[in-house]
Amino acid sequence: MTASVARVMNESFTVAADGSYAARLTTRPGTELWYPERWTLDGPEPYAVPLPVEQPEEADSQVLPLKDGRVLIARPAPGRHSLALLYPSGPETGERRLGTVETDELRLLPPAPCGMRTYALAREPGGRTTGVWLVTDGSSRPPARVALLRGRCSGGAWLDREGRLLALDTAGPDGEGPTKTVAVDLGTGGEVSPLLEITEDSDDRLLLADPDSGLLLVRSNAPGTERLGWGVLGSHRPVRFPEALHPQGARLTPIAVQPGQTLLPERCAVALRVDTPTGVPPRLPGPGGGTWLAVWRPGLRELRHLASPPGWLTGHGLWTADGELRVPYSTAHTPCGLARMRTPLPDEEKTAPASAPAAAAPAAVGPVPAPEPMPAPGPAPGPAAAHASTPAPAPAPRRRESGDDVTALQHHDHGVPPSGLLGSMVRRRVSAGSARSFGATEEPVPKPVPLQQAPLASGTA
């Protein structure tokens, strides 16, 4: 297998919203004739079903599985992308064509939490705007544009379980200017509001979001260098950039967050891809140079390094709610494999004085606006209300006491001062966690697109 073939197989691998299926492009041994392959992941052992059609696929086609087992494929052609649903039909592959999107650049977004709706980003003609397209909702209706945004958009993370609030990273038409993250409300025709802006000139990207706990993983150069940090959706507490997520000689990329930890971001385990330059030994307790897995949880001072299985589809993994990490791999002897790992992590490490001084970070540009007051919908549900839809005012910073929420004063014990998410709170007609289906008529419920407001510290916590 050539390096280019392995790269396409790895990059094309995607998982359904509920983890039941996966899909990727692959080839027959000794050839580079591409076809989609669907993996079934929710049985005792994973198995693969090939989904070839009459003509081989292009290597830059994109595939994405729905939770009913069908696989969406986006096929590039000059000036357009054609879309279809593929499914096993006896010994053959059934195909339901959905239509086309007129664009030179189209990228499928992660599947919506419902598992059936799939969206894509398409650069509009002229290149100054980006369209958000509903390419399928599981039916045969053709693709439809549901939102239009100025500039070039990238990224893509779902902020709620309804699949209504979509976070996107935005920049200028040609990618110029600082990158910021915005929230797009697909229930109101694509209304856009700021979500992540640490300083005026910093590049701030949202990498992963967990709707259950509210845990956010972000990457920003606001601290002076590009760093990985974490924050909480709906909290006034600032983004943290702990030293554990900034090891020397390595780059970390979050690939999966443990679901099901409702309103408990500090209990969420995070799987990360660790990359080190070839020939450069990292200053890490990991398994050596190259690429491997690590796990972490807010409150831990160190990463827990894991040996990735042979044939790991690099950059992919998924957590179960009970804490099992499942890592896909493919080798000549096991073309479809899923390694299951138990990685117990403590809820919180004992505090100790920081061994190194806090890294300096630039001051926030301009004044920090005060959040707009939000009407309280009722009595607070308890300590977890800091992550609920109507956040309480942030308390004044204080030193950590025994029993404190680990998210409150994370920077005191990890050597790096906090940063913040800037921008004003906005009221949204979103029923987060509603039992009603997306798009149903309902009474407007004021909810915020949760933003954090805190100045970027300048060397002190």
Tab-separated table of C-alpha atoms in Angstrom:
chain	number	residue	atom	x	y	z
A	1	MET	CA	0.000	0.000	0.000
A	2	THR	CA	1.445	3.345	-1.034
A	3	ALA	CA	1.526	6.310	1.312
A	4	SER	CA	-0.966	8.211	-0.868
A	5	VAL	CA	-3.455	5.317	-0.782
A	6	ALA	CA	-3.164	5.025	3.003
A	7	ARG	CA	-3.656	8.781	3.361
A	8	VAL	CA	-6.874	8.764	1.330
A	9	MET	CA	-8.212	5.788	3.306
A	10	ASN	CA	-7.478	7.522	6.592
A	11	GLU	CA	-8.781	10.949	5.623
A	12	SER	CA	-11.979	9.609	4.073
A	13	PHE	CA	-12.950	7.599	7.176
A	14	THR	CA	-16.068	9.034	8.849
A	15	VAL	CA	-18.400	7.738	11.552
A	16	ALA	CA	-22.191	8.059	11.854
A	17	ALA	CA	-23.540	10.349	14.566
A	18	ASP	CA	-24.493	7.435	16.837
A	19	GLY	CA	-21.295	5.435	16.184
A	20	SER	CA	-23.173	2.558	14.559
A	21	TYR	CA	-21.527	2.753	11.138
A	22	ALA	CA	-18.428	4.131	9.491
A	23	ALA	CA	-17.455	4.598	5.865
A	24	ARG	CA	-14.293	5.190	3.892
A	25	LEU	CA	-12.833	4.973	0.408
A	26	THR	CA	-10.624	1.983	-0.228
A	27	THR	CA	-9.091	-0.004	-3.071
A	28	ARG	CA	-8.688	-3.608	-4.036
A	29	PRO	CA	-5.181	-4.957	-3.321
A	30	GLY	CA	-2.746	-4.074	-6.068
A	31	THR	CA	-4.976	-1.447	-7.643
A	32	GLU	CA	-5.947	2.170	-7.156
A	33	LEU	CA	-9.551	1.709	-8.244
A	34	TRP	CA	-11.504	3.428	-5.499
A	35	TYR	CA	-14.848	2.337	-4.041
A	36	PRO	CA	-16.744	3.091	-0.808
A	37	GLU	CA	-16.727	0.619	2.054
A	38	ARG	CA	-19.142	0.620	4.988
A	39	TRP	CA	-18.140	-0.649	8.411
A	40	THR	CA	-20.644	-1.895	10.966
A	41	LEU	CA	-19.338	-0.931	14.408
A	42	ASP	CA	-22.139	-1.676	16.883
A	43	GLY	CA	-21.984	-5.476	16.782
A	44	PRO	CA	-19.754	-7.919	18.670
A	45	GLU	CA	-17.111	-7.606	15.946
A	46	PRO	CA	-16.830	-4.944	13.238
A	47	TYR	CA	-17.248	-6.019	9.635
A	48	ALA	CA	-17.029	-4.281	6.266
A	49	VAL	CA	-19.400	-4.272	3.300
A	50	PRO	CA	-18.047	-3.032	-0.060
A	51	LEU	CA	-20.284	-0.622	-1.983
A	52	PRO	CA	-18.827	-0.456	-5.511
A	53	VAL	CA	-20.789	0.910	-8.460
A	54	GLU	CA	-20.172	0.453	-12.165
A	55	GLN	CA	-17.467	3.101	-12.392
A	56	PRO	CA	-14.593	3.518	-9.919
A	57	GLU	CA	-14.842	6.569	-7.675
A	58	GLU	CA	-12.443	9.486	-7.696
A	59	ALA	CA	-9.900	9.558	-4.887
A	60	ASP	CA	-11.205	12.950	-3.740
A	61	SER	CA	-14.815	11.791	-3.388
A	62	GLN	CA	-16.239	12.154	0.123
A	63	VAL	CA	-18.293	9.586	2.028
A	64	LEU	CA	-20.391	9.824	5.173
A	65	PRO	CA	-22.628	7.143	6.752
A	66	LEU	CA	-26.166	7.712	8.019
A	67	LYS	CA	-27.421	5.872	11.083
A	68	ASP	CA	-29.718	3.711	8.919
A	69	GLY	CA	-26.682	2.220	7.145
A	70	ARG	CA	-26.842	4.146	3.885
A	71	VAL	CA	-23.722	5.982	2.803
A	72	LEU	CA	-23.754	9.471	1.318
A	73	ILE	CA	-21.178	10.082	-1.397
A	74	ALA	CA	-20.186	13.454	-2.848
A	75	ARG	CA	-18.517	13.102	-6.265
A	76	PRO	CA	-16.519	16.038	-7.660
A	77	ALA	CA	-16.832	17.152	-11.269
A	78	PRO	CA	-15.809	20.393	-13.009
A	79	GLY	CA	-17.917	23.182	-11.507
A	80	ARG	CA	-20.191	20.934	-9.473
A	81	HIS	CA	-20.526	18.060	-7.017
A	82	SER	CA	-23.075	15.288	-7.455
A	83	LEU	CA	-24.569	13.530	-4.434
A	84	ALA	CA	-26.054	10.081	-3.979
A	85	LEU	CA	-26.962	7.560	-1.290
A	86	LEU	CA	-25.429	4.098	-1.564
A	87	TYR	CA	-26.694	0.942	0.147
A	88	PRO	CA	-26.289	-2.844	-0.112
A	89	SER	CA	-28.894	-4.422	-2.402
A	90	GLY	CA	-28.302	-8.137	-2.560
A	91	PRO	CA	-24.969	-8.740	-4.281
A	92	GLU	CA	-25.126	-5.295	-5.888
A	93	THR	CA	-24.942	-1.718	-4.668
A	94	GLY	CA	-28.131	0.307	-4.743
A	95	GLU	CA	-27.820	3.994	-5.570
A	96	ARG	CA	-30.290	6.845	-5.060
A	97	ARG	CA	-29.150	10.032	-6.756
A	98	LEU	CA	-29.971	13.222	-4.904
A	99	GLY	CA	-28.865	15.986	-7.263
A	100	THR	CA	-25.943	18.373	-7.600
A	101	VAL	CA	-24.490	21.475	-5.972
A	102	GLU	CA	-22.917	23.953	-8.384
A	103	THR	CA	-19.548	24.686	-6.784
A	104	ASP	CA	-15.872	23.944	-7.261
A	105	GLU	CA	-15.365	23.471	-3.509
A	106	LEU	CA	-17.658	21.361	-1.347
A	107	ARG	CA	-16.932	19.737	1.994
A	108	LEU	CA	-19.246	17.480	3.929
A	109	LEU	CA	-19.742	18.518	7.559
A	110	PRO	CA	-19.880	16.063	10.466
A	111	PRO	CA	-23.280	14.339	10.570
A	112	ALA	CA	-25.991	16.161	12.494
A	113	PRO	CA	-26.744	14.627	15.911
A	114	CYS	CA	-30.004	13.111	14.604
A	115	GLY	CA	-27.891	10.858	12.393
A	116	MET	CA	-29.938	11.416	9.224
A	117	ARG	CA	-29.415	15.031	8.172
A	118	THR	CA	-26.146	15.834	6.444
A	119	TYR	CA	-24.866	19.292	5.593
A	120	ALA	CA	-22.022	20.611	3.469
A	121	LEU	CA	-20.078	23.830	3.029
A	122	ALA	CA	-19.935	25.046	-0.572
A	123	ARG	CA	-18.001	28.045	-1.824
A	124	GLU	CA	-20.402	30.158	-3.827
A	125	PRO	CA	-19.552	31.511	-7.335
A	126	GLY	CA	-17.285	34.523	-7.016
A	127	GLY	CA	-15.716	33.111	-3.851
A	128	ARG	CA	-16.865	35.863	-1.484
A	129	THR	CA	-19.524	33.821	0.309
A	130	THR	CA	-19.975	30.285	1.615
A	131	GLY	CA	-23.249	28.390	1.507
A	132	VAL	CA	-24.424	25.857	4.066
A	133	TRP	CA	-26.341	23.168	2.179
A	134	LEU	CA	-28.659	20.479	3.485
A	135	VAL	CA	-27.534	17.752	1.117
A	136	THR	CA	-29.787	15.024	2.504
A	137	ASP	CA	-32.266	14.426	5.297
A	138	GLY	CA	-32.581	10.745	4.426
A	139	SER	CA	-35.275	11.341	1.797
A	140	SER	CA	-34.974	11.788	-1.962
A	141	ARG	CA	-35.388	15.561	-1.958
A	142	PRO	CA	-32.613	17.451	-3.748
A	143	PRO	CA	-29.932	19.444	-1.904
A	144	ALA	CA	-31.018	22.897	-0.695
A	145	ARG	CA	-29.043	25.867	0.579
A	146	VAL	CA	-30.129	26.762	4.107
A	147	ALA	CA	-27.671	29.544	4.997
A	148	LEU	CA	-25.288	31.972	3.306
A	149	LEU	CA	-22.250	33.413	5.110
A	150	ARG	CA	-19.773	36.046	4.075
A	151	GLY	CA	-16.154	35.008	3.616
A	152	ARG	CA	-14.548	31.579	3.639
A	153	CYS	CA	-15.837	29.079	6.189
A	154	SER	CA	-14.160	25.986	7.577
A	155	GLY	CA	-14.419	23.711	10.588
A	156	GLY	CA	-17.842	22.584	11.717
A	157	ALA	CA	-19.105	21.425	15.129
A	158	TRP	CA	-22.621	20.898	16.489
A	159	LEU	CA	-23.502	22.802	19.658
A	160	ASP	CA	-26.805	21.116	20.526
A	161	ARG	CA	-28.472	17.718	20.294
A	162	GLU	CA	-31.178	18.983	17.936
A	163	GLY	CA	-28.674	19.772	15.216
A	164	ARG	CA	-29.811	23.356	14.987
A	165	LEU	CA	-26.771	25.367	16.151
A	166	LEU	CA	-23.702	24.884	13.975
A	167	ALA	CA	-20.311	26.388	14.836
A	168	LEU	CA	-18.126	27.414	11.885
A	169	ASP	CA	-14.737	29.102	11.590
A	170	THR	CA	-14.822	32.156	9.321
A	171	ALA	CA	-12.209	34.325	7.611
A	172	GLY	CA	-12.107	36.742	4.672
A	173	PRO	CA	-13.046	35.671	1.116
A	174	ASP	CA	-9.498	34.503	0.334
A	175	GLY	CA	-8.773	33.310	3.858
A	176	GLU	CA	-7.187	36.610	4.842
A	177	GLY	CA	-7.674	38.306	8.182
A	178	PRO	CA	-8.092	36.672	11.590
A	179	THR	CA	-10.180	33.523	11.852
A	180	LYS	CA	-13.079	33.588	14.306
A	181	THR	CA	-15.784	31.087	15.208
A	182	VAL	CA	-19.446	31.942	14.765
A	183	ALA	CA	-22.673	30.115	15.593
A	184	VAL	CA	-25.150	29.607	12.759
A	185	ASP	CA	-28.803	29.029	13.702
A	186	LEU	CA	-30.198	26.761	11.003
A	187	GLY	CA	-33.653	27.124	12.513
A	188	THR	CA	-33.858	30.819	11.631
A	189	GLY	CA	-32.544	30.748	8.078
A	190	GLY	CA	-28.889	30.927	9.020
A	191	GLU	CA	-28.773	33.765	11.556
A	192	VAL	CA	-25.142	34.273	12.570
A	193	SER	CA	-23.780	35.364	15.952
A	194	PRO	CA	-20.210	35.562	17.353
A	195	LEU	CA	-19.078	32.596	19.401
A	196	LEU	CA	-15.301	32.597	19.833
A	197	GLU	CA	-13.154	35.750	19.778
A	198	ILE	CA	-10.307	35.891	22.263
A	199	THR	CA	-8.575	39.007	20.959
A	200	GLU	CA	-9.304	41.175	17.959
A	201	ASP	CA	-6.318	39.940	15.946
A	202	SER	CA	-5.986	36.325	17.098
A	203	ASP	CA	-6.912	33.266	15.068
A	204	ASP	CA	-9.466	31.400	17.193
A	205	ARG	CA	-10.881	28.072	16.018
A	206	LEU	CA	-13.297	25.633	17.594
A	207	LEU	CA	-12.041	22.080	17.021
A	208	LEU	CA	-14.528	19.922	18.930
A	209	ALA	CA	-17.692	20.525	20.933
A	210	ASP	CA	-19.621	18.112	23.119
A	211	PRO	CA	-23.310	19.103	23.399
A	212	ASP	CA	-23.894	16.904	26.477
A	213	SER	CA	-21.291	18.430	28.780
A	214	GLY	CA	-20.619	21.704	26.989
A	215	LEU	CA	-16.892	20.958	26.748
A	216	LEU	CA	-15.147	22.896	23.944
A	217	LEU	CA	-11.686	22.231	22.519
A	218	VAL	CA	-10.202	25.276	20.790
A	219	ARG	CA	-6.971	26.275	19.109
A	220	SER	CA	-5.752	29.881	19.273
A	221	ASN	CA	-2.611	31.961	18.942
A	222	ALA	CA	-3.898	34.528	21.447
A	223	PRO	CA	-1.445	33.374	24.178
A	224	GLY	CA	1.461	34.357	21.872
A	225	THR	CA	1.910	30.995	20.149
A	226	GLU	CA	-0.678	28.619	18.753
A	227	ARG	CA	-1.994	26.491	21.601
A	228	LEU	CA	-4.733	24.026	22.367
A	229	GLY	CA	-7.192	25.029	25.072
A	230	TRP	CA	-10.560	24.177	26.535
A	231	GLY	CA	-13.649	26.006	27.713
A	232	VAL	CA	-17.258	25.393	28.666
A	233	LEU	CA	-20.281	26.272	26.577
A	234	GLY	CA	-22.649	28.494	28.521
A	235	SER	CA	-20.150	29.444	31.218
A	236	HIS	CA	-18.604	32.825	32.013
A	237	ARG	CA	-15.415	31.050	32.977
A	238	PRO	CA	-12.600	31.655	30.497
A	239	VAL	CA	-10.798	29.369	28.082
A	240	ARG	CA	-7.785	27.627	29.619
A	241	PHE	CA	-4.536	26.747	27.872
A	242	PRO	CA	-2.985	24.214	30.286
A	243	GLU	CA	0.605	23.074	29.917
A	244	ALA	CA	-0.614	19.494	29.608
A	245	LEU	CA	-2.014	20.403	26.191
A	246	HIS	CA	1.179	22.129	25.055
A	247	PRO	CA	3.981	19.539	25.235
A	248	GLN	CA	7.317	20.550	23.765
A	249	GLY	CA	8.205	18.879	20.487
A	250	ALA	CA	4.689	17.676	19.684
A	251	ARG	CA	1.407	18.879	18.232
A	252	LEU	CA	-1.879	17.710	19.717
A	253	THR	CA	-5.143	17.383	17.805
A	254	PRO	CA	-8.337	16.369	19.651
A	255	ILE	CA	-10.191	13.598	17.825
A	256	ALA	CA	-12.987	12.510	20.176
A	257	VAL	CA	-14.751	13.554	23.384
A	258	GLN	CA	-16.536	11.183	25.744
A	259	PRO	CA	-20.307	11.752	25.404
A	260	GLY	CA	-23.051	11.418	27.966
A	261	GLN	CA	-21.458	13.499	30.734
A	262	THR	CA	-24.409	15.872	31.010
A	263	LEU	CA	-23.295	19.241	32.399
A	264	LEU	CA	-20.066	17.670	33.693
A	265	PRO	CA	-17.282	18.846	31.361
A	266	GLU	CA	-14.590	18.089	33.921
A	267	ARG	CA	-15.505	14.389	33.692
A	268	CYS	CA	-15.175	14.172	29.900
A	269	ALA	CA	-12.248	12.161	28.607
A	270	VAL	CA	-10.640	13.517	25.448
A	271	ALA	CA	-8.703	11.432	22.911
A	272	LEU	CA	-5.886	13.249	21.134
A	273	ARG	CA	-3.616	12.564	18.217
A	274	VAL	CA	0.034	13.272	19.066
A	275	ASP	CA	2.346	14.178	16.166
A	276	THR	CA	6.095	14.733	16.372
A	277	PRO	CA	8.418	15.751	13.537
A	278	THR	CA	10.322	12.904	11.917
A	279	GLY	CA	13.695	12.460	13.559
A	280	VAL	CA	12.958	14.866	16.404
A	281	PRO	CA	12.666	13.059	19.738
A	282	PRO	CA	9.839	14.573	21.771
A	283	ARG	CA	10.196	15.594	25.399
A	284	LEU	CA	7.339	13.328	26.286
A	285	PRO	CA	6.868	10.125	28.231
A	286	GLY	CA	5.159	8.683	25.146
A	287	PRO	CA	6.161	5.742	22.933
A	288	GLY	CA	8.697	7.671	20.826
A	289	GLY	CA	8.658	9.752	17.658
A	290	GLY	CA	5.912	9.628	15.055
A	291	THR	CA	2.175	9.599	15.702
A	292	TRP	CA	0.265	7.978	18.546
A	293	LEU	CA	-2.709	8.344	20.878
A	294	ALA	CA	-3.059	10.155	24.176
A	295	VAL	CA	-5.981	10.755	26.509
A	296	TRP	CA	-6.672	13.625	28.887
A	297	ARG	CA	-9.390	15.066	31.075
A	298	PRO	CA	-9.789	18.622	32.391
A	299	GLY	CA	-7.976	18.748	35.707
A	300	LEU	CA	-5.128	16.391	34.779
A	301	ARG	CA	-1.588	17.731	34.764
A	302	GLU	CA	-0.295	15.196	32.251
A	303	LEU	CA	-1.405	13.297	29.187
A	304	ARG	CA	-1.858	9.555	29.397
A	305	HIS	CA	-0.046	8.126	26.364
A	306	LEU	CA	-1.290	5.000	24.601
A	307	ALA	CA	0.244	2.759	21.975
A	308	SER	CA	-1.970	2.980	18.886
A	309	PRO	CA	-2.853	-0.333	17.208
A	310	PRO	CA	-0.980	-1.354	14.037
A	311	GLY	CA	-2.781	0.025	11.002
A	312	TRP	CA	-4.513	2.750	13.014
A	313	LEU	CA	-6.655	4.926	10.754
A	314	THR	CA	-4.707	7.886	12.047
A	315	GLY	CA	-6.696	10.671	13.585
A	316	HIS	CA	-9.847	8.666	14.285
A	317	GLY	CA	-11.411	7.270	17.417
A	318	LEU	CA	-14.682	7.330	19.309
A	319	TRP	CA	-15.695	7.158	22.940
A	320	THR	CA	-18.626	5.374	24.498
A	321	ALA	CA	-20.544	7.078	27.280
A	322	ASP	CA	-19.141	4.600	29.823
A	323	GLY	CA	-15.552	5.474	28.943
A	324	GLU	CA	-14.428	2.877	26.394
A	325	LEU	CA	-12.192	4.271	23.663
A	326	ARG	CA	-12.650	2.540	20.297
A	327	VAL	CA	-9.920	2.972	17.714
A	328	PRO	CA	-10.373	1.828	14.079
A	329	TYR	CA	-7.524	0.078	12.275
A	330	SER	CA	-6.917	-1.820	9.074
A	331	THR	CA	-4.102	-4.214	8.219
A	332	ALA	CA	-3.490	-6.855	5.577
A	333	HIS	CA	-4.595	-9.559	8.034
A	334	THR	CA	-7.449	-7.563	9.599
A	335	PRO	CA	-8.945	-5.238	6.955
A	336	CYS	CA	-11.661	-4.055	9.370
A	337	GLY	CA	-10.686	-3.794	13.017
A	338	LEU	CA	-11.723	-1.873	16.118
A	339	ALA	CA	-9.392	-1.805	19.120
A	340	ARG	CA	-11.234	-1.347	22.429
A	341	MET	CA	-9.333	0.378	25.217
A	342	ARG	CA	-10.196	1.111	28.823
A	343	THR	CA	-8.308	4.147	30.044
A	344	PRO	CA	-9.353	4.973	33.613
A	345	LEU	CA	-8.663	8.611	34.419
A	346	PRO	CA	-9.003	10.261	37.818
A	347	ASP	CA	-11.614	12.972	38.097
A	348	GLU	CA	-9.053	15.441	39.353
A	349	GLU	CA	-5.424	15.419	40.401
A	350	LYS	CA	-4.370	16.712	43.780
A	351	THR	CA	-3.329	20.293	43.741
A	352	ALA	CA	0.253	21.378	44.224
A	353	PRO	CA	2.173	24.605	43.690
A	354	ALA	CA	2.946	25.182	40.030
A	355	SER	CA	6.531	24.202	39.265
A	356	ALA	CA	6.948	26.853	36.566
A	357	PRO	CA	5.831	30.462	36.349
A	358	ALA	CA	2.790	31.260	34.283
A	359	ALA	CA	3.490	31.871	30.606
A	360	ALA	CA	2.918	35.437	29.565
A	361	ALA	CA	-0.005	36.202	27.305
A	362	PRO	CA	-0.918	39.415	25.507
A	363	ALA	CA	-3.526	41.659	27.017
A	364	ALA	CA	-6.983	41.834	25.519
A	365	VAL	CA	-7.419	44.393	22.767
A	366	GLY	CA	-9.857	47.108	23.798
A	367	PRO	CA	-12.404	47.003	26.596
A	368	VAL	CA	-14.241	43.818	27.404
A	369	PRO	CA	-17.981	44.380	26.947
A	370	ALA	CA	-20.255	43.340	29.765
A	371	PRO	CA	-22.693	40.530	28.940
A	372	GLU	CA	-26.282	41.495	28.316
A	373	PRO	CA	-28.564	40.561	31.211
A	374	MET	CA	-30.628	37.460	30.569
A	375	PRO	CA	-34.017	36.833	32.197
A	376	ALA	CA	-33.890	33.916	34.579
A	377	PRO	CA	-36.350	31.186	33.489
A	378	GLY	CA	-36.707	29.806	36.992
A	379	PRO	CA	-34.770	28.536	39.986
A	380	ALA	CA	-31.268	27.364	39.246
A	381	PRO	CA	-31.019	23.570	39.004
A	382	GLY	CA	-27.940	23.392	41.212
A	383	PRO	CA	-24.157	23.699	40.874
A	384	ALA	CA	-24.307	22.602	37.234
A	385	ALA	CA	-26.223	25.765	36.362
A	386	ALA	CA	-22.925	27.373	35.352
A	387	HIS	CA	-23.255	25.382	32.147
A	388	ALA	CA	-26.983	25.862	31.630
A	389	SER	CA	-28.741	28.147	29.198
A	390	THR	CA	-28.900	31.117	31.600
A	391	PRO	CA	-25.464	31.400	33.214
A	392	ALA	CA	-25.008	33.064	36.554
A	393	PRO	CA	-22.573	35.974	36.916
A	394	ALA	CA	-18.992	34.774	37.180
A	395	PRO	CA	-17.588	34.978	40.723
A	396	ALA	CA	-14.492	37.008	41.443
A	397	PRO	CA	-11.278	34.992	41.038
A	398	ARG	CA	-10.109	33.349	44.233
A	399	ARG	CA	-7.711	30.660	45.234
A	400	ARG	CA	-8.891	27.128	44.968
A	401	GLU	CA	-10.365	25.425	47.999
A	402	SER	CA	-10.995	21.763	48.594
A	403	GLY	CA	-14.081	20.595	46.760
A	404	ASP	CA	-14.084	23.396	44.155
A	405	ASP	CA	-15.269	22.624	40.647
A	406	VAL	CA	-12.109	21.781	38.711
A	407	THR	CA	-13.205	24.041	35.860
A	408	ALA	CA	-13.303	27.103	38.098
A	409	LEU	CA	-9.630	27.828	38.700
A	410	GLN	CA	-7.854	25.486	36.330
A	411	HIS	CA	-5.104	27.972	35.530
A	412	HIS	CA	-3.864	28.158	39.128
A	413	ASP	CA	-2.444	24.669	38.932
A	414	HIS	CA	-1.360	24.382	35.319
A	415	GLY	CA	1.040	27.238	34.802
A	416	VAL	CA	-0.887	29.194	32.152
A	417	PRO	CA	-3.292	32.047	32.746
A	418	PRO	CA	-6.779	31.913	31.323
A	419	SER	CA	-7.977	33.463	28.137
A	420	GLY	CA	-11.550	34.282	27.224
A	421	LEU	CA	-14.322	34.127	24.691
A	422	LEU	CA	-15.390	37.663	23.861
A	423	GLY	CA	-18.576	39.018	22.298
A	424	SER	CA	-22.010	39.874	23.599
A	425	MET	CA	-24.615	37.349	24.665
A	426	VAL	CA	-27.450	37.091	22.202
A	427	ARG	CA	-30.932	35.777	22.752
A	428	ARG	CA	-31.882	32.848	20.581
A	429	ARG	CA	-35.141	31.106	19.768
A	430	VAL	CA	-33.686	27.731	20.498
A	431	SER	CA	-35.226	25.036	22.615
A	432	ALA	CA	-32.088	23.212	23.672
A	433	GLY	CA	-32.856	19.657	24.617
A	434	SER	CA	-36.441	19.925	23.391
A	435	ALA	CA	-38.273	16.731	22.611
A	436	ARG	CA	-39.790	18.340	19.539
A	437	SER	CA	-38.244	17.626	16.172
A	438	PHE	CA	-36.050	20.187	14.483
A	439	GLY	CA	-38.084	22.532	12.332
A	440	ALA	CA	-41.357	21.970	14.190
A	441	THR	CA	-43.477	25.003	15.067
A	442	GLU	CA	-42.988	25.941	18.703
A	443	GLU	CA	-43.183	28.930	20.982
A	444	PRO	CA	-40.015	31.035	20.956
A	445	VAL	CA	-37.856	30.241	23.968
A	446	PRO	CA	-35.112	32.765	24.732
A	447	LYS	CA	-31.789	30.971	24.874
A	448	PRO	CA	-28.272	32.276	24.461
A	449	VAL	CA	-25.655	31.160	22.052
A	450	PRO	CA	-23.355	30.680	25.035
A	451	LEU	CA	-20.324	32.919	24.980
A	452	GLN	CA	-17.697	33.481	27.592
A	453	GLN	CA	-16.470	36.941	28.474
A	454	ALA	CA	-13.192	37.387	30.235
A	455	PRO	CA	-10.094	39.409	29.400
A	456	LEU	CA	-6.981	37.645	28.263
A	457	ALA	CA	-4.684	37.797	31.268
A	458	SER	CA	-1.274	39.423	30.926
A	459	GLY	CA	0.869	37.158	33.010
A	460	THR	CA	-1.162	36.700	36.170
A	461	ALA	CA	-3.977	34.342	36.920
